[in-house]
Coordinates of C-alpha atoms in Angstrom, one line a residue:
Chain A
X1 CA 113.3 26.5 11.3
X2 CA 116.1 29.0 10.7
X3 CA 116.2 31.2 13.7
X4 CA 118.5 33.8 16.4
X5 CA 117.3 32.6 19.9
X6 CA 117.8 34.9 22.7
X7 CA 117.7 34.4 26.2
X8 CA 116.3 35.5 28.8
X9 CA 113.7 38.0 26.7
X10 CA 113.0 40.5 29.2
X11 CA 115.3 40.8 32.6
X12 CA 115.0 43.5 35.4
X13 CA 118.0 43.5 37.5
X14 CA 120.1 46.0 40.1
X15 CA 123.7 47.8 39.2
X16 CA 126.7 45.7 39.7
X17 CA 125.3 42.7 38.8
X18 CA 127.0 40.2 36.5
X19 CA 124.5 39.1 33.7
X20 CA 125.2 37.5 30.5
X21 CA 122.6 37.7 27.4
X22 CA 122.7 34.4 25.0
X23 CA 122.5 34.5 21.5
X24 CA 122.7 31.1 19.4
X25 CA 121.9 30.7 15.5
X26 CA 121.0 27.7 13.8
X27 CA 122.1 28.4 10.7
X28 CA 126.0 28.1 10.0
X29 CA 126.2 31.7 9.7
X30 CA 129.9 33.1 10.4
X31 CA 129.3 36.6 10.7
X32 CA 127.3 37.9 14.0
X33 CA 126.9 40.9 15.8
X34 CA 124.9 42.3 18.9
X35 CA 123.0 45.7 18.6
X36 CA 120.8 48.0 21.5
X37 CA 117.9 50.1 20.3
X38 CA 117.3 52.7 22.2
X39 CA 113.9 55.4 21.5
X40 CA 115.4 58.1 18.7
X41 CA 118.4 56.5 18.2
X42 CA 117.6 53.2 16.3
X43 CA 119.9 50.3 16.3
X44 CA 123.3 50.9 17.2
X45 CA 126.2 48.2 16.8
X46 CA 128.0 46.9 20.4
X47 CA 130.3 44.3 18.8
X48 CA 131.0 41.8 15.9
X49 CA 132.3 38.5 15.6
X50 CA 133.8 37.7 11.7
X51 CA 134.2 33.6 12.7
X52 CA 134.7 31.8 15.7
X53 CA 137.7 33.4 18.0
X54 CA 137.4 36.6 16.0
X55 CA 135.3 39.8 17.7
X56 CA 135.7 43.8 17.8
X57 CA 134.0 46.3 19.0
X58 CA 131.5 48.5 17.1
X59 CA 130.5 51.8 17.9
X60 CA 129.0 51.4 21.2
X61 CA 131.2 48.5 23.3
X62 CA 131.7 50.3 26.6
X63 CA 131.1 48.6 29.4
X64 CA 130.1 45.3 27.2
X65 CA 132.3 42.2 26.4
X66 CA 131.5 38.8 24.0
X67 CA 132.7 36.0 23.5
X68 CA 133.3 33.7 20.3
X69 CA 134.3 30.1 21.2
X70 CA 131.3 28.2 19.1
X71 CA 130.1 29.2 15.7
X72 CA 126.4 29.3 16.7
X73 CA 126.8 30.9 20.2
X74 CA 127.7 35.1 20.9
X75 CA 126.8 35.6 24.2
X76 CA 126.7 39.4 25.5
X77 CA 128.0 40.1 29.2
X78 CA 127.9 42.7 31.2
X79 CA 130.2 42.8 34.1
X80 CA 128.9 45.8 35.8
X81 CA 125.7 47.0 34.3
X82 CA 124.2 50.2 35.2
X83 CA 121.3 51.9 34.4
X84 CA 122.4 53.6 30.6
X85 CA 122.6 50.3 30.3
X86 CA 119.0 50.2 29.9
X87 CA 118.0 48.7 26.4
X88 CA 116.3 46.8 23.7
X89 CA 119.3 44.7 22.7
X90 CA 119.1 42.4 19.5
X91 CA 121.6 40.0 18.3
X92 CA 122.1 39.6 14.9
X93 CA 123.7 36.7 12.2
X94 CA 124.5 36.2 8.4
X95 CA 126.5 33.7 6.3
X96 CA 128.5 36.6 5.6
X97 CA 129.1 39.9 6.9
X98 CA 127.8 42.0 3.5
X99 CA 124.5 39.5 3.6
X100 CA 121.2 40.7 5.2
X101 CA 121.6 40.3 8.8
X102 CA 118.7 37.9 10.8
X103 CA 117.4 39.2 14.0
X104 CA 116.6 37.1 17.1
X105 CA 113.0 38.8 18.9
X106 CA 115.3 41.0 21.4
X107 CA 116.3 41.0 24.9
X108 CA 114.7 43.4 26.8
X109 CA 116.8 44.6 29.8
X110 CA 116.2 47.3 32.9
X111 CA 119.1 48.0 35.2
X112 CA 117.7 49.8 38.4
Chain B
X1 CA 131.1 58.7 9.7
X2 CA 127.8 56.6 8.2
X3 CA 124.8 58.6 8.7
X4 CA 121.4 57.8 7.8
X5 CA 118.2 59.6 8.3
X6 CA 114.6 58.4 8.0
X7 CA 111.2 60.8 7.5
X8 CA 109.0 60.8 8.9
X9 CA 109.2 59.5 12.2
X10 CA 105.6 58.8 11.9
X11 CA 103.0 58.0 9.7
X12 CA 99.2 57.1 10.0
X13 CA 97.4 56.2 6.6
X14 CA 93.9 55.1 5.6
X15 CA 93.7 51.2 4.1
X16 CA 94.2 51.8 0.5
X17 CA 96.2 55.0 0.9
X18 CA 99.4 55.1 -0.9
X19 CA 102.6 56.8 0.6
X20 CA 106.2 56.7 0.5
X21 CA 109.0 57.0 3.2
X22 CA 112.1 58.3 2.7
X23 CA 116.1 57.2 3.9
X24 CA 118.7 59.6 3.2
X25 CA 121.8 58.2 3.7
X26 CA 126.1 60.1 3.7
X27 CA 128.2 57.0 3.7
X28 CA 131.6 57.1 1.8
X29 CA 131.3 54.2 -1.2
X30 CA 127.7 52.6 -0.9
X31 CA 128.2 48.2 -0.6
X32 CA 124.7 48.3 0.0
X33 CA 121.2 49.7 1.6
X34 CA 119.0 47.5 3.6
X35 CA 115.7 48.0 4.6
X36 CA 114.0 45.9 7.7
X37 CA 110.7 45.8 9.1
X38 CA 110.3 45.7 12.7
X39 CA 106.6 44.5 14.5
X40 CA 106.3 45.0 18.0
X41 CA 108.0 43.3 20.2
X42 CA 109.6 41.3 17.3
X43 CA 113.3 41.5 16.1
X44 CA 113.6 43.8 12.3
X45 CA 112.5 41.6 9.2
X46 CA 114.6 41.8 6.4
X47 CA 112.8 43.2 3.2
X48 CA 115.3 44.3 0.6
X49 CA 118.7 45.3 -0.3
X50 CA 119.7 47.7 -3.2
X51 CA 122.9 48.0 -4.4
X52 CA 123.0 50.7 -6.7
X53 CA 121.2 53.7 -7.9
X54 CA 118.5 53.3 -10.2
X55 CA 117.8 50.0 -8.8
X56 CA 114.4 49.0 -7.8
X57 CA 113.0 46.4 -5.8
X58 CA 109.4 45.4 -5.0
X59 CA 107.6 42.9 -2.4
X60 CA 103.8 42.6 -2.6
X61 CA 102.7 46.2 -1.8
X62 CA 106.0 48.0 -1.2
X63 CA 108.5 49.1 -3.7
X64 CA 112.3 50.4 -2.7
X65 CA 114.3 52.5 -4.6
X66 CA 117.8 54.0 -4.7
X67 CA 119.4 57.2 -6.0
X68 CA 122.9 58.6 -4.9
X69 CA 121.2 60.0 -1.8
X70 CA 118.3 58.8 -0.6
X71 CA 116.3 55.6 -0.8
X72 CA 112.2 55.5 -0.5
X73 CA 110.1 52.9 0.3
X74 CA 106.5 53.0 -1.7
X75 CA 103.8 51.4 -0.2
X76 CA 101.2 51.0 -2.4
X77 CA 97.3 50.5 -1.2
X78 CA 98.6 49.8 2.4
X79 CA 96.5 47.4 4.2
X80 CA 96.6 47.1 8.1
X81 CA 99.1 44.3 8.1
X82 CA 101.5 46.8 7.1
X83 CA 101.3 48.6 9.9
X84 CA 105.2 48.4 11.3
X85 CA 108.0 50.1 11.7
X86 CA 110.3 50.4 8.7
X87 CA 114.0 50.7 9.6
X88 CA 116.7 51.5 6.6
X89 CA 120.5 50.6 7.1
X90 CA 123.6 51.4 5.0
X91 CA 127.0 49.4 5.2
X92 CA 129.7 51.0 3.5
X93 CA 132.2 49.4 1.0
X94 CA 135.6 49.7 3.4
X95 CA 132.9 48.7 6.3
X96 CA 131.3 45.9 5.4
X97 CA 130.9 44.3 9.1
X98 CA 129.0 46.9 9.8
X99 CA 125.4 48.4 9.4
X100 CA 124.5 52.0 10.2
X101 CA 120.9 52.3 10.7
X102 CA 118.1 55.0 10.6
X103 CA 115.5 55.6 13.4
X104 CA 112.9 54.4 11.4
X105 CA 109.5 55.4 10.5
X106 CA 106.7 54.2 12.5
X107 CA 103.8 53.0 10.0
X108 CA 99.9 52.4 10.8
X109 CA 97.2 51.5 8.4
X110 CA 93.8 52.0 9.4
X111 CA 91.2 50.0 8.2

Protein backbone atom coordinates (compact mmCIF):
# COMPACT_ATOMS: atom_id res chain seq x y z
CA UNK A 1 0.00 0.00 0.00
CA UNK A 2 1.29 3.44 -1.04
CA UNK A 3 1.76 5.40 2.14
CA UNK A 4 3.80 8.57 4.25
CA UNK A 5 4.55 6.86 7.71
CA UNK A 6 5.31 9.12 10.57
CA UNK A 7 6.70 8.48 13.76
CA UNK A 8 6.14 8.86 16.74
CA UNK A 9 2.20 10.23 16.18
CA UNK A 10 1.74 12.11 19.13
CA UNK A 11 4.84 13.22 21.57
CA UNK A 12 4.72 15.48 24.78
CA UNK A 13 8.12 16.62 25.63
CA UNK A 14 10.04 19.56 27.83
CA UNK A 15 12.14 22.68 26.08
CA UNK A 16 15.60 21.96 25.17
CA UNK A 17 15.16 18.65 24.22
CA UNK A 18 16.59 17.14 21.02
CA UNK A 19 13.78 15.23 19.12
CA UNK A 20 13.72 14.15 15.68
CA UNK A 21 10.17 13.40 13.73
CA UNK A 22 10.46 10.49 10.89
CA UNK A 23 8.93 10.62 7.71
CA UNK A 24 9.46 7.62 5.10
CA UNK A 25 7.45 7.05 1.76
CA UNK A 26 7.08 4.06 -0.10
CA UNK A 27 6.54 5.25 -3.18
CA UNK A 28 9.72 6.55 -5.23
CA UNK A 29 8.58 9.97 -4.91
CA UNK A 30 11.47 12.64 -5.29
CA UNK A 31 9.86 15.60 -4.18
CA UNK A 32 9.03 15.89 -0.18
CA UNK A 33 8.22 18.45 2.19
CA UNK A 34 7.26 18.85 5.93
CA UNK A 35 4.30 21.22 6.93
CA UNK A 36 2.75 22.32 10.79
CA UNK A 37 -0.92 23.12 11.07
CA UNK A 38 -1.65 25.29 13.50
CA UNK A 39 -5.73 26.47 14.47
CA UNK A 40 -6.46 29.57 11.90
CA UNK A 41 -3.51 29.32 10.05
CA UNK A 42 -3.74 26.07 8.04
CA UNK A 43 -0.77 24.27 6.74
CA UNK A 44 2.22 26.13 6.49
CA UNK A 45 5.52 24.84 4.65
CA UNK A 46 8.90 24.24 7.14
CA UNK A 47 11.10 22.79 4.40
CA UNK A 48 11.46 20.87 1.05
CA UNK A 49 13.62 18.34 -0.35
CA UNK A 50 13.68 18.30 -4.55
CA UNK A 51 15.84 14.71 -4.49
CA UNK A 52 18.05 13.17 -2.26
CA UNK A 53 20.94 15.70 -0.87
CA UNK A 54 18.81 18.64 -2.05
CA UNK A 55 16.58 20.68 0.85
CA UNK A 56 15.56 24.49 1.46
CA UNK A 57 13.68 26.05 3.63
CA UNK A 58 10.03 27.18 3.13
CA UNK A 59 8.29 29.78 4.88
CA UNK A 60 8.41 28.75 8.31
CA UNK A 61 12.17 26.89 8.99
CA UNK A 62 13.21 28.56 12.21
CA UNK A 63 14.35 26.64 14.66
CA UNK A 64 13.83 23.38 12.37
CA UNK A 65 16.51 21.40 10.34
CA UNK A 66 16.07 18.06 7.79
CA UNK A 67 17.92 15.98 6.37
CA UNK A 68 18.02 14.19 2.75
CA UNK A 69 20.43 11.26 2.62
CA UNK A 70 17.81 8.36 1.41
CA UNK A 71 15.08 9.00 -1.15
CA UNK A 72 12.30 7.57 1.07
CA UNK A 73 13.35 9.08 4.43
CA UNK A 74 12.93 13.29 5.49
CA UNK A 75 13.22 13.25 8.97
CA UNK A 76 12.38 16.64 10.90
CA UNK A 77 14.67 17.70 14.00
CA UNK A 78 14.41 19.96 16.29
CA UNK A 79 17.54 20.82 18.26
CA UNK A 80 15.97 22.97 20.82
CA UNK A 81 12.25 22.94 20.75
CA UNK A 82 10.18 25.21 22.68
CA UNK A 83 6.80 25.68 23.18
CA UNK A 84 5.64 27.84 19.67
CA UNK A 85 6.91 24.90 18.72
CA UNK A 86 3.68 23.34 19.56
CA UNK A 87 2.07 21.74 16.40
CA UNK A 88 0.17 19.38 14.13
CA UNK A 89 3.06 18.71 11.78
CA UNK A 90 2.49 16.57 8.54
CA UNK A 91 5.01 15.46 6.12
CA UNK A 92 4.27 15.38 2.73
CA UNK A 93 5.64 13.48 -0.80
CA UNK A 94 5.05 13.39 -4.68
CA UNK A 95 6.86 11.97 -7.77
CA UNK A 96 7.21 15.47 -8.60
CA UNK A 97 7.08 18.73 -6.99
CA UNK A 98 3.94 20.26 -9.31
CA UNK A 99 1.98 16.66 -8.54
CA UNK A 100 -0.61 16.36 -5.68
CA UNK A 101 1.26 16.05 -2.66
CA UNK A 102 0.36 12.60 -0.19
CA UNK A 103 0.03 13.16 3.40
CA UNK A 104 1.36 10.84 6.19
CA UNK A 105 -1.65 10.97 9.41
CA UNK A 106 0.47 13.78 11.28
CA UNK A 107 2.67 14.00 14.18
CA UNK A 108 1.26 15.52 16.91
CA UNK A 109 3.74 17.38 19.22
CA UNK A 110 3.47 19.50 22.73
CA UNK A 111 6.55 21.23 24.03
CA UNK A 112 6.03 22.18 27.73
CA UNK B 1 3.23 36.66 -1.62
CA UNK B 2 0.62 33.48 -2.28
CA UNK B 3 -2.46 34.18 -0.47
CA UNK B 4 -5.47 32.03 -0.31
CA UNK B 5 -8.59 32.47 1.57
CA UNK B 6 -11.40 29.94 2.35
CA UNK B 7 -15.30 30.85 3.51
CA UNK B 8 -16.67 29.93 5.49
CA UNK B 9 -14.72 28.67 8.28
CA UNK B 10 -17.73 26.64 9.14
CA UNK B 11 -20.50 24.92 7.77
CA UNK B 12 -23.34 22.64 9.20
CA UNK B 13 -25.84 21.14 6.55
CA UNK B 14 -28.82 18.79 6.66
CA UNK B 15 -28.19 15.26 4.54
CA UNK B 16 -29.33 16.10 1.18
CA UNK B 17 -28.65 19.78 1.48
CA UNK B 18 -26.59 21.23 -1.31
CA UNK B 19 -23.84 23.98 -0.66
CA UNK B 20 -20.83 25.31 -1.99
CA UNK B 21 -17.47 26.60 -0.43
CA UNK B 22 -15.50 29.08 -1.77
CA UNK B 23 -11.25 29.54 -2.13
CA UNK B 24 -10.19 32.81 -3.30
CA UNK B 25 -6.79 32.77 -4.14
CA UNK B 26 -3.86 36.19 -5.18
CA UNK B 27 -0.94 34.16 -6.51
CA UNK B 28 1.24 35.64 -9.44
CA UNK B 29 0.79 32.93 -12.63
CA UNK B 30 -1.59 30.10 -11.38
CA UNK B 31 0.53 26.24 -12.12
CA UNK B 32 -2.29 24.88 -10.37
CA UNK B 33 -5.17 24.73 -7.43
CA UNK B 34 -5.54 21.81 -5.22
CA UNK B 35 -8.10 20.94 -3.06
CA UNK B 36 -7.66 18.27 -0.03
CA UNK B 37 -9.87 16.76 2.39
CA UNK B 38 -8.84 16.44 5.84
CA UNK B 39 -10.84 13.84 8.55
CA UNK B 40 -9.95 13.99 11.97
CA UNK B 41 -6.96 13.03 13.13
CA UNK B 42 -6.03 11.94 9.46
CA UNK B 43 -3.45 13.64 7.18
CA UNK B 44 -5.41 15.94 4.00
CA UNK B 45 -6.79 13.66 1.15
CA UNK B 46 -6.13 14.77 -2.12
CA UNK B 47 -9.40 15.44 -4.26
CA UNK B 48 -8.68 17.50 -7.24
CA UNK B 49 -6.45 19.84 -9.12
CA UNK B 50 -7.55 22.51 -11.70
CA UNK B 51 -5.43 24.09 -13.83
CA UNK B 52 -7.22 26.70 -15.47
CA UNK B 53 -10.18 28.79 -15.42
CA UNK B 54 -13.28 27.38 -16.70
CA UNK B 55 -12.20 24.08 -15.80
CA UNK B 56 -14.38 21.75 -13.84
CA UNK B 57 -13.84 18.76 -12.02
CA UNK B 58 -16.24 16.39 -10.28
CA UNK B 59 -15.90 13.30 -7.69
CA UNK B 60 -19.11 11.52 -6.62
CA UNK B 61 -20.99 14.38 -4.88
CA UNK B 62 -18.60 17.31 -5.10
CA UNK B 63 -17.83 19.37 -8.04
CA UNK B 64 -14.66 22.04 -8.20
CA UNK B 65 -14.44 24.84 -10.26
CA UNK B 66 -12.05 27.62 -11.28
CA UNK B 67 -12.28 31.20 -12.38
CA UNK B 68 -9.37 33.81 -12.38
CA UNK B 69 -10.11 34.39 -8.69
CA UNK B 70 -11.73 32.06 -6.79
CA UNK B 71 -12.33 28.40 -6.88
CA UNK B 72 -15.73 26.61 -5.20
CA UNK B 73 -16.27 23.42 -4.20
CA UNK B 74 -20.15 22.16 -4.78
CA UNK B 75 -21.31 19.51 -2.78
CA UNK B 76 -24.21 18.25 -4.02
CA UNK B 77 -26.88 16.16 -1.67
CA UNK B 78 -24.20 15.95 1.11
CA UNK B 79 -24.44 12.79 3.05
CA UNK B 80 -22.76 12.43 6.55
CA UNK B 81 -19.62 10.85 5.22
CA UNK B 82 -18.82 14.14 3.87
CA UNK B 83 -18.53 15.68 6.87
CA UNK B 84 -14.66 16.98 6.75
CA UNK B 85 -12.66 19.59 6.52
CA UNK B 86 -12.00 20.84 2.98
CA UNK B 87 -8.53 22.57 2.64
CA UNK B 88 -7.73 24.47 -0.91
CA UNK B 89 -4.00 25.14 -1.89
CA UNK B 90 -2.40 27.20 -4.81
CA UNK B 91 1.22 26.67 -6.11
CA UNK B 92 2.40 29.24 -8.38
CA UNK B 93 4.12 28.89 -11.78
CA UNK B 94 7.77 30.40 -10.62
CA UNK B 95 6.97 28.27 -7.20
CA UNK B 96 6.27 25.12 -8.07
CA UNK B 97 7.91 23.38 -4.82
CA UNK B 98 5.58 24.98 -3.03
CA UNK B 99 1.88 24.95 -1.86
CA UNK B 100 0.16 27.90 -0.14
CA UNK B 101 -2.79 26.74 1.55
CA UNK B 102 -6.26 28.12 2.89
CA UNK B 103 -7.53 27.59 6.49
CA UNK B 104 -10.11 25.51 5.29
CA UNK B 105 -13.68 25.05 5.84
CA UNK B 106 -14.91 22.83 8.48
CA UNK B 107 -17.93 20.62 6.88
CA UNK B 108 -20.75 18.54 8.87
CA UNK B 109 -23.65 16.72 7.42
CA UNK B 110 -26.36 15.83 9.63
CA UNK B 111 -28.36 13.04 8.99
Amino acid sequence: EAQVTQNPRYLITVTGKKLTVTCSQNMNHEYMSWYRQDPGLGLRQIYYSMNVEVTDKGDVPEGYKVSRKEKRNFPLILESPSPNQTSLYFCASSRRSNQPQHFGDGTRLSIL
Amino acid sequence: EDQVTQSPEALRLQEGESSSLNCSYTVSGLRGLFWYRQDPGKGPEFLFTLYSAGEEKEKERLKATLTKKESFLHITAPKPEDSATYLCAVQAELDDYKLSFGAGTTVTVRA
